[in-house]
mmCIF file with all atom_site columns, C-alpha atoms in Angstrom:
data_model
loop_
_atom_site.group_PDB
_atom_site.id
_atom_site.type_symbol
_atom_site.label_atom_id
_atom_site.label_alt_id
_atom_site.label_comp_id
_atom_site.label_asym_id
_atom_site.label_entity_id
_atom_site.label_seq_id
_atom_site.pdbx_PDB_ins_code
_atom_site.Cartn_x
_atom_site.Cartn_y
_atom_site.Cartn_z
_atom_site.occupancy
_atom_site.B_iso_or_equiv
_atom_site.pdbx_formal_charge
_atom_site.auth_seq_id
_atom_site.auth_comp_id
_atom_site.auth_asym_id
_atom_site.auth_atom_id
_atom_site.pdbx_PDB_model_num
ATOM 1   C CA . GLN U 1 1   ? 84.962  -88.340  -65.716 1.00 89.00 ? 843 GLN U CA 1
ATOM 2   C CA . VAL U 1 2   ? 88.242  -87.992  -63.868 1.00 96.00 ? 844 VAL U CA 1
ATOM 3   C CA . GLN U 1 3   ? 89.013  -84.519  -62.562 1.00 98.00 ? 845 GLN U CA 1
ATOM 4   C CA . LEU U 1 4   ? 92.320  -83.070  -61.394 1.00 98.00 ? 846 LEU U CA 1
ATOM 5   C CA . GLN U 1 5   ? 92.783  -80.009  -59.224 1.00 98.00 ? 847 GLN U CA 1
ATOM 6   C CA . GLU U 1 6   ? 96.042  -78.293  -58.298 1.00 98.00 ? 848 GLU U CA 1
ATOM 7   C CA . SER U 1 7   ? 96.463  -76.588  -54.965 1.00 98.00 ? 849 SER U CA 1
ATOM 8   C CA . GLY U 1 8   ? 99.213  -74.871  -53.042 1.00 97.00 ? 850 GLY U CA 1
ATOM 9   C CA . PRO U 1 9   ? 100.672 -71.453  -52.335 1.00 96.00 ? 851 PRO U CA 1
ATOM 10  C CA . GLY U 1 10  ? 100.748 -68.984  -55.187 1.00 97.00 ? 852 GLY U CA 1
ATOM 11  C CA . LEU U 1 11  ? 103.819 -67.155  -53.945 1.00 98.00 ? 853 LEU U CA 1
ATOM 12  C CA . VAL U 1 12  ? 107.155 -68.712  -53.023 1.00 98.00 ? 854 VAL U CA 1
ATOM 13  C CA . LYS U 1 13  ? 110.332 -66.945  -52.045 1.00 98.00 ? 855 LYS U CA 1
ATOM 14  C CA . PRO U 1 14  ? 113.619 -67.631  -53.827 1.00 98.00 ? 856 PRO U CA 1
ATOM 15  C CA . SER U 1 15  ? 115.623 -70.544  -52.410 1.00 98.00 ? 857 SER U CA 1
ATOM 16  C CA . GLN U 1 16  ? 112.528 -72.075  -50.843 1.00 98.00 ? 858 GLN U CA 1
ATOM 17  C CA . THR U 1 17  ? 110.755 -75.236  -51.919 1.00 98.00 ? 859 THR U CA 1
ATOM 18  C CA . LEU U 1 18  ? 107.687 -75.060  -54.109 1.00 98.00 ? 860 LEU U CA 1
ATOM 19  C CA . SER U 1 19  ? 105.101 -77.614  -53.053 1.00 98.00 ? 861 SER U CA 1
ATOM 20  C CA . LEU U 1 20  ? 101.897 -78.363  -54.935 1.00 98.00 ? 862 LEU U CA 1
ATOM 21  C CA . THR U 1 21  ? 99.258  -81.022  -54.557 1.00 98.00 ? 863 THR U CA 1
ATOM 22  C CA . CYS U 1 22  ? 97.058  -82.528  -57.227 1.00 98.00 ? 864 CYS U CA 1
ATOM 23  C CA . THR U 1 23  ? 93.805  -83.973  -55.974 1.00 98.00 ? 865 THR U CA 1
ATOM 24  C CA . VAL U 1 24  ? 92.222  -86.555  -58.245 1.00 98.00 ? 866 VAL U CA 1
ATOM 25  C CA . SER U 1 25  ? 88.539  -87.388  -58.228 1.00 98.00 ? 867 SER U CA 1
ATOM 26  C CA . GLY U 1 26  ? 86.566  -89.815  -60.343 1.00 96.00 ? 868 GLY U CA 1
ATOM 27  C CA . GLY U 1 27  ? 89.498  -92.175  -60.761 1.00 95.00 ? 869 GLY U CA 1
ATOM 28  C CA . SER U 1 28  ? 92.280  -93.840  -58.821 1.00 96.00 ? 870 SER U CA 1
ATOM 29  C CA . ILE U 1 29  ? 95.930  -92.840  -59.146 1.00 95.00 ? 871 ILE U CA 1
ATOM 30  C CA . THR U 1 30  ? 96.793  -96.533  -58.929 1.00 95.00 ? 872 THR U CA 1
ATOM 31  C CA . THR U 1 31  ? 94.803  -97.444  -62.038 1.00 92.00 ? 873 THR U CA 1
ATOM 32  C CA . ASN U 1 32  ? 96.895  -99.392  -64.548 1.00 91.00 ? 874 ASN U CA 1
ATOM 33  C CA . TYR U 1 33  ? 98.529  -97.636  -67.525 1.00 91.00 ? 875 TYR U CA 1
ATOM 34  C CA . TYR U 1 34  ? 98.278  -94.068  -66.245 1.00 94.00 ? 876 TYR U CA 1
ATOM 35  C CA . TYR U 1 35  ? 101.104 -91.675  -65.498 1.00 95.00 ? 877 TYR U CA 1
ATOM 36  C CA . TRP U 1 36  ? 100.323 -88.791  -63.167 1.00 97.00 ? 878 TRP U CA 1
ATOM 37  C CA . SER U 1 37  ? 102.310 -85.853  -64.396 1.00 98.00 ? 879 SER U CA 1
ATOM 38  C CA . TRP U 1 38  ? 103.368 -82.320  -63.623 1.00 98.00 ? 880 TRP U CA 1
ATOM 39  C CA . ILE U 1 39  ? 103.777 -79.802  -66.436 1.00 98.00 ? 881 ILE U CA 1
ATOM 40  C CA . ARG U 1 40  ? 104.508 -76.100  -66.224 1.00 98.00 ? 882 ARG U CA 1
ATOM 41  C CA . GLN U 1 41  ? 104.343 -73.102  -68.527 1.00 98.00 ? 883 GLN U CA 1
ATOM 42  C CA . PRO U 1 42  ? 106.469 -70.035  -67.793 1.00 98.00 ? 884 PRO U CA 1
ATOM 43  C CA . PRO U 1 43  ? 105.152 -66.691  -69.046 1.00 97.00 ? 885 PRO U CA 1
ATOM 44  C CA . GLY U 1 44  ? 105.511 -66.432  -72.804 1.00 97.00 ? 886 GLY U CA 1
ATOM 45  C CA . LYS U 1 45  ? 106.964 -69.923  -73.128 1.00 98.00 ? 887 LYS U CA 1
ATOM 46  C CA . GLY U 1 46  ? 105.761 -73.361  -74.036 1.00 98.00 ? 888 GLY U CA 1
ATOM 47  C CA . LEU U 1 47  ? 104.763 -76.271  -71.870 1.00 97.00 ? 889 LEU U CA 1
ATOM 48  C CA . GLU U 1 48  ? 107.539 -78.067  -70.021 1.00 98.00 ? 890 GLU U CA 1
ATOM 49  C CA . TRP U 1 49  ? 107.078 -81.590  -68.735 1.00 97.00 ? 891 TRP U CA 1
ATOM 50  C CA . MET U 1 50  ? 108.577 -81.905  -65.279 1.00 98.00 ? 892 MET U CA 1
ATOM 51  C CA . GLY U 1 51  ? 107.987 -85.465  -64.254 1.00 98.00 ? 893 GLY U CA 1
ATOM 52  C CA . ALA U 1 52  ? 105.467 -88.101  -63.340 1.00 97.00 ? 894 ALA U CA 1
ATOM 53  C CA . ILE U 1 53  ? 104.597 -90.832  -60.935 1.00 97.00 ? 895 ILE U CA 1
ATOM 54  C CA . VAL U 1 54  ? 103.136 -93.924  -62.524 1.00 95.00 ? 896 VAL U CA 1
ATOM 55  C CA . TYR U 1 55  ? 100.331 -96.129  -61.328 1.00 91.00 ? 897 TYR U CA 1
ATOM 56  C CA . SER U 1 56  ? 102.854 -98.493  -59.738 1.00 91.00 ? 898 SER U CA 1
ATOM 57  C CA . GLY U 1 57  ? 104.562 -95.717  -57.788 1.00 94.00 ? 899 GLY U CA 1
ATOM 58  C CA . SER U 1 58  ? 107.680 -95.423  -59.942 1.00 96.00 ? 900 SER U CA 1
ATOM 59  C CA . THR U 1 59  ? 108.822 -91.912  -60.811 1.00 98.00 ? 901 THR U CA 1
ATOM 60  C CA . TYR U 1 60  ? 110.335 -90.243  -63.856 1.00 97.00 ? 902 TYR U CA 1
ATOM 61  C CA . TYR U 1 61  ? 111.794 -86.757  -64.121 1.00 98.00 ? 903 TYR U CA 1
ATOM 62  C CA . SER U 1 62  ? 112.893 -84.321  -66.769 1.00 98.00 ? 904 SER U CA 1
ATOM 63  C CA . PRO U 1 63  ? 116.703 -84.440  -66.905 1.00 98.00 ? 905 PRO U CA 1
ATOM 64  C CA . SER U 1 64  ? 116.880 -80.663  -66.591 1.00 97.00 ? 906 SER U CA 1
ATOM 65  C CA . LEU U 1 65  ? 114.907 -80.662  -63.346 1.00 98.00 ? 907 LEU U CA 1
ATOM 66  C CA . LYS U 1 66  ? 115.670 -84.030  -61.810 1.00 97.00 ? 908 LYS U CA 1
ATOM 67  C CA . SER U 1 67  ? 118.191 -82.751  -59.296 1.00 98.00 ? 909 SER U CA 1
ATOM 68  C CA . ARG U 1 68  ? 115.637 -80.593  -57.520 1.00 98.00 ? 910 ARG U CA 1
ATOM 69  C CA . THR U 1 69  ? 112.311 -82.254  -58.315 1.00 98.00 ? 911 THR U CA 1
ATOM 70  C CA . SER U 1 70  ? 110.461 -84.811  -56.257 1.00 98.00 ? 912 SER U CA 1
ATOM 71  C CA . ILE U 1 71  ? 107.074 -86.314  -56.998 1.00 98.00 ? 913 ILE U CA 1
ATOM 72  C CA . SER U 1 72  ? 105.257 -88.442  -54.487 1.00 98.00 ? 914 SER U CA 1
ATOM 73  C CA . ARG U 1 73  ? 101.763 -89.673  -53.793 1.00 98.00 ? 915 ARG U CA 1
ATOM 74  C CA . ASP U 1 74  ? 99.293  -90.405  -51.054 1.00 97.00 ? 916 ASP U CA 1
ATOM 75  C CA . THR U 1 75  ? 97.055  -93.183  -52.262 1.00 97.00 ? 917 THR U CA 1
ATOM 76  C CA . SER U 1 76  ? 94.775  -92.916  -49.240 1.00 97.00 ? 918 SER U CA 1
ATOM 77  C CA . LYS U 1 77  ? 93.905  -89.369  -50.305 1.00 98.00 ? 919 LYS U CA 1
ATOM 78  C CA . ASN U 1 78  ? 94.162  -90.040  -54.051 1.00 97.00 ? 920 ASN U CA 1
ATOM 79  C CA . GLN U 1 79  ? 96.660  -87.210  -54.342 1.00 98.00 ? 921 GLN U CA 1
ATOM 80  C CA . PHE U 1 80  ? 100.087 -86.713  -55.805 1.00 98.00 ? 922 PHE U CA 1
ATOM 81  C CA . THR U 1 81  ? 102.479 -83.911  -55.014 1.00 98.00 ? 923 THR U CA 1
ATOM 82  C CA . LEU U 1 82  ? 105.252 -81.888  -56.577 1.00 98.00 ? 924 LEU U CA 1
ATOM 83  C CA . GLN U 1 83  ? 108.210 -80.484  -54.703 1.00 98.00 ? 925 GLN U CA 1
ATOM 84  C CA . LEU U 1 84  ? 110.666 -78.228  -56.494 1.00 98.00 ? 926 LEU U CA 1
ATOM 85  C CA . SER U 1 85  ? 113.547 -77.102  -54.340 1.00 98.00 ? 927 SER U CA 1
ATOM 86  C CA . SER U 1 86  ? 115.832 -74.072  -54.537 1.00 98.00 ? 928 SER U CA 1
ATOM 87  C CA . VAL U 1 87  ? 113.437 -72.081  -56.659 1.00 98.00 ? 929 VAL U CA 1
ATOM 88  C CA . THR U 1 88  ? 114.374 -68.928  -58.527 1.00 98.00 ? 930 THR U CA 1
ATOM 89  C CA . PRO U 1 89  ? 112.252 -66.328  -60.333 1.00 98.00 ? 931 PRO U CA 1
ATOM 90  C CA . GLU U 1 90  ? 112.743 -68.407  -63.485 1.00 98.00 ? 932 GLU U CA 1
ATOM 91  C CA . ASP U 1 91  ? 110.506 -71.036  -61.899 1.00 98.00 ? 933 ASP U CA 1
ATOM 92  C CA . THR U 1 92  ? 107.555 -68.654  -62.052 1.00 98.00 ? 934 THR U CA 1
ATOM 93  C CA . ALA U 1 93  ? 104.936 -70.414  -64.148 1.00 98.00 ? 935 ALA U CA 1
ATOM 94  C CA . VAL U 1 94  ? 101.495 -71.870  -64.333 1.00 98.00 ? 936 VAL U CA 1
ATOM 95  C CA . TYR U 1 95  ? 101.760 -75.395  -62.990 1.00 98.00 ? 937 TYR U CA 1
ATOM 96  C CA . TYR U 1 96  ? 99.484  -78.145  -64.212 1.00 98.00 ? 938 TYR U CA 1
ATOM 97  C CA . CYS U 1 97  ? 98.866  -81.675  -63.139 1.00 98.00 ? 939 CYS U CA 1
ATOM 98  C CA . ALA U 1 98  ? 97.704  -84.064  -65.821 1.00 98.00 ? 940 ALA U CA 1
ATOM 99  C CA . ARG U 1 99  ? 96.977  -87.702  -66.485 1.00 97.00 ? 941 ARG U CA 1
ATOM 100 C CA . ARG U 1 100 ? 98.780  -89.498  -69.282 1.00 95.00 ? 942 ARG U CA 1
ATOM 101 C CA . TRP U 1 101 ? 97.756  -92.833  -70.750 1.00 92.00 ? 943 TRP U CA 1
ATOM 102 C CA . VAL U 1 102 ? 100.761 -94.927  -71.735 1.00 88.00 ? 944 VAL U CA 1
ATOM 103 C CA . VAL U 1 103 ? 100.445 -98.419  -73.178 1.00 84.00 ? 945 VAL U CA 1
ATOM 104 C CA . SER U 1 104 ? 101.882 -100.352 -76.151 1.00 82.00 ? 946 SER U CA 1
ATOM 105 C CA . GLY U 1 105 ? 103.675 -97.366  -77.645 1.00 79.00 ? 947 GLY U CA 1
ATOM 106 C CA . THR U 1 106 ? 100.646 -95.099  -77.414 1.00 83.00 ? 948 THR U CA 1
ATOM 107 C CA . SER U 1 107 ? 100.830 -92.058  -75.178 1.00 87.00 ? 949 SER U CA 1
ATOM 108 C CA . ARG U 1 108 ? 98.540  -89.099  -74.670 1.00 92.00 ? 950 ARG U CA 1
ATOM 109 C CA . PHE U 1 109 ? 97.414  -86.699  -71.980 1.00 94.00 ? 951 PHE U CA 1
ATOM 110 C CA . ASP U 1 110 ? 93.708  -87.245  -71.510 1.00 94.00 ? 952 ASP U CA 1
ATOM 111 C CA . SER U 1 111 ? 92.905  -85.089  -68.498 1.00 97.00 ? 953 SER U CA 1
ATOM 112 C CA . TRP U 1 112 ? 94.309  -81.831  -67.135 1.00 98.00 ? 954 TRP U CA 1
ATOM 113 C CA . GLY U 1 113 ? 93.837  -79.672  -64.123 1.00 98.00 ? 955 GLY U CA 1
ATOM 114 C CA . GLN U 1 114 ? 93.055  -76.029  -64.729 1.00 98.00 ? 956 GLN U CA 1
ATOM 115 C CA . GLY U 1 115 ? 96.512  -74.974  -63.604 1.00 98.00 ? 957 GLY U CA 1
ATOM 116 C CA . THR U 1 116 ? 97.706  -72.827  -60.756 1.00 98.00 ? 958 THR U CA 1
ATOM 117 C CA . GLN U 1 117 ? 99.894  -69.749  -60.957 1.00 98.00 ? 959 GLN U CA 1
ATOM 118 C CA . VAL U 1 118 ? 103.038 -69.857  -58.850 1.00 98.00 ? 960 VAL U CA 1
ATOM 119 C CA . THR U 1 119 ? 105.187 -66.769  -58.583 1.00 98.00 ? 961 THR U CA 1
ATOM 120 C CA . VAL U 1 120 ? 108.706 -66.878  -57.192 1.00 98.00 ? 962 VAL U CA 1
ATOM 121 C CA . SER U 1 121 ? 109.554 -63.475  -55.804 1.00 97.00 ? 963 SER U CA 1
ATOM 122 C CA . SER U 1 122 ? 111.228 -61.872  -52.848 1.00 93.00 ? 964 SER U CA 1
#
C-alpha cells in the first residue's frame, strides 16, 4: 500500500541544481531491506538508474552521475531527495522515485511514483 510521489520544479536553467523530493506514504523509508531510488528517462531513451539511499541511510550512485548527484533523506517527513548539480539540456527527462527490495540476492522495484517531467532550458 506504499505510495511515492515526486515533487519539485518542472523547469531548471542550465548550470543550476535540479532538486526533487519524493514523499512516501504507507510505509517508512527506514524499513529494513528497501532501497529508495531515483530513476530517470530522457525523451526517446530508456530508464537510467541514478542512485539510491538505503534503509540504513547509506547511499549508492551511478558511476556516470556520481560526481554531481546527491541523495539525502528526512526521516521525520518520510521523504528522500535528489539533487543533480550543473545540469544541461541533456538532463531533461521524466524523473521517478521508486522503492527497491533487496535481500539475499533478490532485487526488484515494487513501487514507483508516477514521475515528474523536468526540463532544463534557458
